[in-house]
Amino acid sequence: MNDVIDARNLIKRYQVGEDAVRALDGVNLRVAEGELAAITGPSGSGKSTLMHVIGCLDVPDEGEYYLAGENVAKLSSDRLANIRNRRIGFVFQTFNLLPRMTSLENVELPLMYAGLRHGVRERAVVALERVGLQNRMFHAPNQLSGGQRQRVAIARALVTDPALILADEPTGNLDTHIGEEIMQLLLELHAGGRTILIVTHEPDIAARCRRQIHIRDGRIVEPAGGG
Amino acid sequence: MLFWTIVKVGVKSLWANKLRSFLAMLGIIIGVASVIAMLAIGAGSRKEMMTMITSRGSNMLTISPEQVSQSGVTGGTRQNLTVADAQAMLGVEGVQRVAPVVSGNMQIKFRGKNQPTPVAGCTSTYLPIRSFEIESGRCFSDADEESRTRVAVLGPATVEKLFGVDDPLNQIIKIKGLNFRVIGVTKAKGDQGWFNPDNQAFIPYTTAMDQLFGTTYLREINIQATTAEELKPVQERLTALLRRRHKLLDGMEDDFRIRNQADFIAMANQMNQTFTLLLGSIASISLLVGGIGIMNIMLVTVTERTREIGIRKAIGATEKSIMHQFLAETLIISGAGGLIGSLAGIGLALVLPTFTPFKTDLQWTSVLMALIFSGGVGIFFGWYPARRAAQLVPVEALRYE
Ligand SMILES: Nc1ncnc2c1ncn2[C@@H]1O[C@H](COP(=O)(O)OP(=O)(O)OP(=O)(O)O)[C@@H](O)[C@H]1O
Ligand SMILES: [Mg+2]
C-alpha cells in the first residue's frame, strides 16, 4: 500500500524566553492509505504540533515530510493552500467555524476556495445531510449545540472529498454520549475508504482504532509496527 | 474565489460592524467632499473675478495721477491729468478709444426719492470702453459735450430705485441740486457683490467738470487699445507721451500711473491660484487623514480577525484570496466613502452660494479626481493590512486568542 504520510525525523522547536521546548523531537511516522489511527499521549507531548505539520498548517524546523509522495517543504504557499483545500480535511477540538456565517455557508466555503462555480450549494447540502444536519442549515454556529457544531465542522472537512481527515481531539469538548456520535461518524468515513488520524485522550476512542500511535515528549514511543 | 463572492463577503463583514465601517468611511467622505467643494469655491471665485475684470471693459488701460508721496507717506492725489492730455492720446498708434473721466458719489433725487449714486462725467466713448450698452434712449453726443448740456444716462438699478417701473426717459432728476434730463438707460450687467455697475449715472464730462465737481483736472483717462496684444506697446507709447507732456526729465519718476487690464487678470489669477492651492491642500490633508483612518481600522480588523484568517487558510484560502478579501473591504469602504463624499461635495458646491458669500463653479474633473484618489487611498492604505493578513502562518493565526 502507498504511504499517504511519510514523516522522517521531524523536529519542531519553540523558544520561550530562556527555555527551548522540543515539541517534536525526531518523529518518524508512516501512515498508509485507508488507515484509521489514534494518536495518544500526555498533554504537551506534541500531538497537536504533529497534526499541524501533517495537515500543512505548520512547517517543521527539521526533517522531511512527504504527503502522498510529495515533499511538502518544496511546495509553494498556493500549492499548500490547494492541498489543505482538496486533500486534507481538518477537524479541530474547538470547531473553528466562522461565527457570522450559517452552517451552510461555513460548509460552502472550502468549495468556494476551490474555485467551484457550480453545484456549491448542492454539495454543501449533501455534506450536511451526511452528518445529519439537514434541518440546521441556516443556523449560525452560536445557535447550535457543541455536538452540532462539530458535525458542521466535519461536514466542512469532508465537503471537498479529501482522502485524509485529521481530527485533533474532535470529542474533547463534547460529553461522552455526543462524542460517541461524532466517533461513529468518523468510523463511517473510514469505512468509506478515507485515511483518518484522530488525536484523543480517551482510551475508549483510541481502542476503536486499528492502529495506535503513542507520543511522549515529542517522540513516538510505541509505534505499533505500522498498519 | 469569484469576484462577486468576494464583494459579498466584504459587504457582509463590513455590515457586521456598521458603526465602525461608517466611521472609517467618514474620513473619506469628509475628505472627498471638501476637496470637491474647495476646488469648486476656488474655481467659482476665479470665474467671478474674471467676469468682474472683463465686465469693466476689454483691452482697457486706466491712467490716473500718481499719489503724492513724500518720504514714503502717501498724501492726496495729484491733479495733473488734463483734457488736453486725453485729446493728445487719440493720435497714439494702437489706441481705439479714449475717455476722460471725472467722478464722485452724489445724491440723485427724483420727486422726493433719494439714491446715492456714483456719477461719472465722461465722453460717450466711456460706455463701450467699459462694456456698457444702451438699453433704451441714447447716449449723449459730441454736441452735448460741447455745449455742456445737463443730460444723464442712468444705470438700471438707479432707475429702479428712483422710478420704480415708470419710464425714466425725459424725466428731470436733480444731481447736487441741478436739473438733469434722463436721456438713456444702460443694460444691466448684474450686481458684483461689493460693487454694482448698474447703479451709476453718466453725464458729459464737460458738464461734470464745470457744474458738479468744479475742477479742470481729470480723475482718470480710460483707453481702449485696438487689440489685447497692443496693450503693452500702447502703454509704453502713452507713458512716453505723458512724460513729454508733463515735461518730466530723465530720472524723474512718472507723475501718473497706467494700469493694464492684463496685469489685473494676471494678478487675479495669481491670487486665485494661491487661494485654490491653499484650499486644495487643506482638503487633501483631510483626505489623507481619512486614508490613515481606514488603514487603522483595517489593521484592527486584521488583528481582530486573525483567527478567522487562520480558519480560512486552514480550509484552503490562498494568500491571494485573503488579500483580495481584505482589499475588497477597504475598497468598498473607500469607494462607498468616495461616492457619498462626491455627492456631498457636489451638493455643497451647489448650495454653498445660497447661504454664504462664496461663489462656486463645480469642477467635474475634481469629482473624477477625488473618486480615483479615494480608490487609490483604499488600495494604498488597505494593501499593508491585507498583506499582513495574507502572510500569517495558518497555525499561528489559529492559535490567536
Ligand atoms: N506557539 C508555541 N510557543 C511555544 N511553545 C509551544 C507553542 N505551541 C506549542 N508549544 C509547546 O509545544 C509542546 C507541544 O504542544 P502541543 O500543543 O503539540 O501538545 P499536545 O500534545 O497537543 O497537548 P494537549 O494534549 O494538551 O493538546 C508543549 O510543551 C507546548 O508548550
Ligand atoms: Mg493538542
Short mmCIF file of N, CA and C in Angstrom, two decimals, chain A residues 14 49 52 56-59 77-78 81-82 84-85 88 90 92 94 96-102 105-106 109-110 112-113 115-117 156, chain B residues 1-2 5 8-9 12-13 16-17 304-305 307-322 325 393-396 398-399:
data_model
loop_
_atom_site.label_atom_id
_atom_site.label_comp_id
_atom_site.label_asym_id
_atom_site.label_seq_id
_atom_site.Cartn_x
_atom_site.Cartn_y
_atom_site.Cartn_z
N TYR A 14 10.39 25.25 20.01
CA TYR A 14 9.85 26.55 20.40
C TYR A 14 10.77 27.16 21.42
N THR A 49 0.98 19.56 17.61
CA THR A 49 2.05 20.04 16.74
C THR A 49 2.24 19.10 15.56
N HIS A 52 -0.59 19.43 13.10
CA HIS A 52 -0.48 20.66 12.30
C HIS A 52 0.52 20.50 11.17
N CYS A 56 -0.30 20.40 7.06
CA CYS A 56 0.26 21.52 6.30
C CYS A 56 -0.18 22.88 6.85
N LEU A 57 -0.46 22.89 8.16
CA LEU A 57 -0.78 24.18 8.78
C LEU A 57 0.47 24.77 9.41
N ASP A 58 1.49 23.96 9.52
CA ASP A 58 2.73 24.39 10.16
C ASP A 58 3.88 23.67 9.46
N VAL A 59 5.07 24.23 9.62
CA VAL A 59 6.22 23.58 8.99
C VAL A 59 7.23 23.16 10.06
N SER A 77 3.21 28.37 -1.38
CA SER A 77 2.11 28.60 -0.45
C SER A 77 0.76 28.38 -1.12
N ASP A 78 0.68 28.67 -2.41
CA ASP A 78 -0.57 28.42 -3.14
C ASP A 78 -0.86 26.92 -3.24
N ALA A 81 -2.04 25.68 0.05
CA ALA A 81 -3.44 26.06 0.26
C ALA A 81 -4.33 25.08 -0.50
N ASN A 82 -3.89 24.76 -1.69
CA ASN A 82 -4.64 23.84 -2.52
C ASN A 82 -4.73 22.45 -1.88
N ARG A 84 -4.45 21.77 1.38
CA ARG A 84 -5.35 21.87 2.55
C ARG A 84 -6.80 21.85 2.10
N ASN A 85 -7.03 22.44 0.95
CA ASN A 85 -8.38 22.56 0.43
C ASN A 85 -8.94 21.22 -0.07
N ILE A 88 -6.95 17.43 2.33
CA ILE A 88 -6.99 17.25 3.77
C ILE A 88 -8.24 17.90 4.34
N PHE A 90 -9.57 19.03 8.05
CA PHE A 90 -9.10 19.16 9.43
C PHE A 90 -10.29 19.40 10.35
N PHE A 92 -11.16 20.37 14.26
CA PHE A 92 -10.49 20.90 15.45
C PHE A 92 -11.30 20.61 16.71
N THR A 94 -11.84 22.79 18.93
CA THR A 94 -12.70 23.96 19.20
C THR A 94 -13.55 24.34 17.99
N ASN A 96 -13.81 25.73 15.33
CA ASN A 96 -13.31 26.72 14.38
C ASN A 96 -14.24 26.98 13.20
N LEU A 97 -15.50 27.26 13.53
CA LEU A 97 -16.42 27.70 12.48
C LEU A 97 -16.38 29.22 12.41
N LEU A 98 -16.73 29.77 11.25
CA LEU A 98 -16.79 31.24 11.17
C LEU A 98 -18.11 31.70 11.76
N PRO A 99 -18.02 32.55 12.80
CA PRO A 99 -19.18 32.84 13.63
C PRO A 99 -20.31 33.57 12.91
N ARG A 100 -19.98 34.40 11.91
CA ARG A 100 -21.05 35.21 11.31
C ARG A 100 -21.72 34.53 10.13
N MET A 101 -21.39 33.23 9.96
CA MET A 101 -21.95 32.53 8.81
C MET A 101 -22.82 31.38 9.26
N THR A 102 -23.79 31.02 8.42
CA THR A 102 -24.64 29.88 8.73
C THR A 102 -23.87 28.59 8.52
N GLU A 105 -23.22 28.14 4.87
CA GLU A 105 -22.14 28.99 4.33
C GLU A 105 -20.77 28.50 4.79
N ASN A 106 -20.68 28.04 6.04
CA ASN A 106 -19.42 27.50 6.53
C ASN A 106 -18.99 26.30 5.70
N LEU A 109 -17.77 27.21 2.13
CA LEU A 109 -16.53 27.98 2.00
C LEU A 109 -15.38 27.22 1.33
N PRO A 110 -15.07 25.98 1.74
CA PRO A 110 -13.95 25.28 1.06
C PRO A 110 -14.20 25.12 -0.43
N MET A 112 -15.82 27.17 -2.30
CA MET A 112 -15.57 28.47 -2.93
C MET A 112 -14.08 28.69 -3.11
N TYR A 113 -13.30 28.34 -2.08
CA TYR A 113 -11.85 28.50 -2.22
C TYR A 113 -11.31 27.53 -3.27
N GLY A 115 -12.64 27.23 -5.97
CA GLY A 115 -12.91 27.89 -7.24
C GLY A 115 -14.10 27.28 -7.98
N LEU A 116 -14.91 26.50 -7.24
CA LEU A 116 -16.06 25.87 -7.87
C LEU A 116 -17.10 26.90 -8.25
N ARG A 117 -17.63 26.78 -9.46
CA ARG A 117 -18.64 27.75 -9.89
C ARG A 117 -20.05 27.18 -9.77
N ARG A 156 -17.79 20.28 6.85
CA ARG A 156 -16.89 21.19 6.15
C ARG A 156 -15.60 20.45 5.75
N MET B 1 -11.46 32.80 -5.32
CA MET B 1 -12.90 33.00 -5.17
C MET B 1 -13.43 33.91 -6.26
N LEU B 2 -14.67 33.79 -6.52
CA LEU B 2 -15.27 34.60 -7.56
C LEU B 2 -15.41 36.04 -7.09
N THR B 5 -18.44 36.89 -5.03
CA THR B 5 -18.39 36.29 -3.71
C THR B 5 -17.53 37.15 -2.80
N LYS B 8 -19.41 40.18 -1.88
CA LYS B 8 -20.49 39.83 -0.97
C LYS B 8 -19.94 39.62 0.45
N VAL B 9 -18.86 38.83 0.52
CA VAL B 9 -18.25 38.57 1.82
C VAL B 9 -17.79 39.87 2.46
N LYS B 12 -20.66 41.91 3.69
CA LYS B 12 -21.22 41.26 4.86
C LYS B 12 -20.42 41.56 6.12
N SER B 13 -19.09 41.46 5.99
CA SER B 13 -18.31 41.67 7.21
C SER B 13 -18.27 43.15 7.58
N ALA B 16 -21.48 43.77 9.38
CA ALA B 16 -21.47 43.25 10.75
C ALA B 16 -20.90 44.27 11.72
N ASN B 17 -20.12 45.21 11.20
CA ASN B 17 -19.53 46.25 12.05
C ASN B 17 -19.94 47.62 11.52
N GLU B 304 -8.08 41.59 14.83
CA GLU B 304 -9.26 41.04 15.46
C GLU B 304 -9.72 39.77 14.76
N ARG B 305 -9.45 39.71 13.49
CA ARG B 305 -9.95 38.58 12.73
C ARG B 305 -8.85 37.58 12.39
N ARG B 307 -7.97 34.96 13.87
CA ARG B 307 -8.46 33.60 13.97
C ARG B 307 -9.28 33.22 12.73
N GLU B 308 -10.10 34.16 12.31
CA GLU B 308 -10.90 33.92 11.09
C GLU B 308 -9.98 33.66 9.90
N ILE B 309 -8.92 34.46 9.82
CA ILE B 309 -7.97 34.28 8.72
C ILE B 309 -7.35 32.89 8.80
N GLY B 310 -6.99 32.49 10.04
CA GLY B 310 -6.42 31.17 10.25
C GLY B 310 -7.37 30.08 9.77
N ILE B 311 -8.63 30.20 10.14
CA ILE B 311 -9.62 29.20 9.74
C ILE B 311 -9.73 29.14 8.22
N ARG B 312 -9.81 30.34 7.61
CA ARG B 312 -9.94 30.37 6.16
C ARG B 312 -8.74 29.70 5.48
N LYS B 313 -7.54 29.98 6.04
CA LYS B 313 -6.36 29.37 5.43
C LYS B 313 -6.36 27.87 5.64
N ALA B 314 -6.83 27.44 6.82
CA ALA B 314 -6.84 26.00 7.13
C ALA B 314 -7.74 25.24 6.18
N ILE B 315 -8.79 25.89 5.67
CA ILE B 315 -9.67 25.16 4.76
C ILE B 315 -9.38 25.47 3.30
N GLY B 316 -8.24 26.14 3.06
CA GLY B 316 -7.80 26.22 1.67
C GLY B 316 -7.73 27.60 1.04
N ALA B 317 -7.89 28.68 1.84
CA ALA B 317 -7.75 30.01 1.26
C ALA B 317 -6.30 30.27 0.90
N THR B 318 -6.05 30.76 -0.32
CA THR B 318 -4.68 31.12 -0.70
C THR B 318 -4.38 32.52 -0.17
N GLU B 319 -3.10 32.87 -0.19
CA GLU B 319 -2.73 34.23 0.23
C GLU B 319 -3.47 35.25 -0.60
N LYS B 320 -3.57 34.93 -1.90
CA LYS B 320 -4.21 35.87 -2.80
C LYS B 320 -5.67 36.10 -2.43
N SER B 321 -6.36 35.01 -2.08
CA SER B 321 -7.78 35.20 -1.81
C SER B 321 -8.01 35.95 -0.50
N ILE B 322 -7.13 35.73 0.49
CA ILE B 322 -7.23 36.51 1.74
C ILE B 322 -6.96 37.98 1.45
N GLN B 325 -9.79 39.56 -0.26
CA GLN B 325 -10.92 39.82 0.62
C GLN B 325 -10.71 41.12 1.41
N VAL B 393 0.97 32.69 9.20
CA VAL B 393 1.08 31.23 9.17
C VAL B 393 -0.23 30.69 9.75
N PRO B 394 -0.86 29.73 9.06
CA PRO B 394 -2.19 29.29 9.49
C PRO B 394 -2.24 28.91 10.97
N VAL B 395 -1.24 28.13 11.42
CA VAL B 395 -1.36 27.62 12.78
C VAL B 395 -1.23 28.75 13.81
N GLU B 396 -0.41 29.75 13.47
CA GLU B 396 -0.28 30.87 14.41
C GLU B 396 -1.55 31.70 14.44
N LEU B 398 -4.48 30.54 13.87
CA LEU B 398 -5.50 29.74 14.56
C LEU B 398 -5.34 29.80 16.06
N ARG B 399 -4.09 29.89 16.50
CA ARG B 399 -3.81 29.87 17.93
C ARG B 399 -4.17 31.20 18.58
#
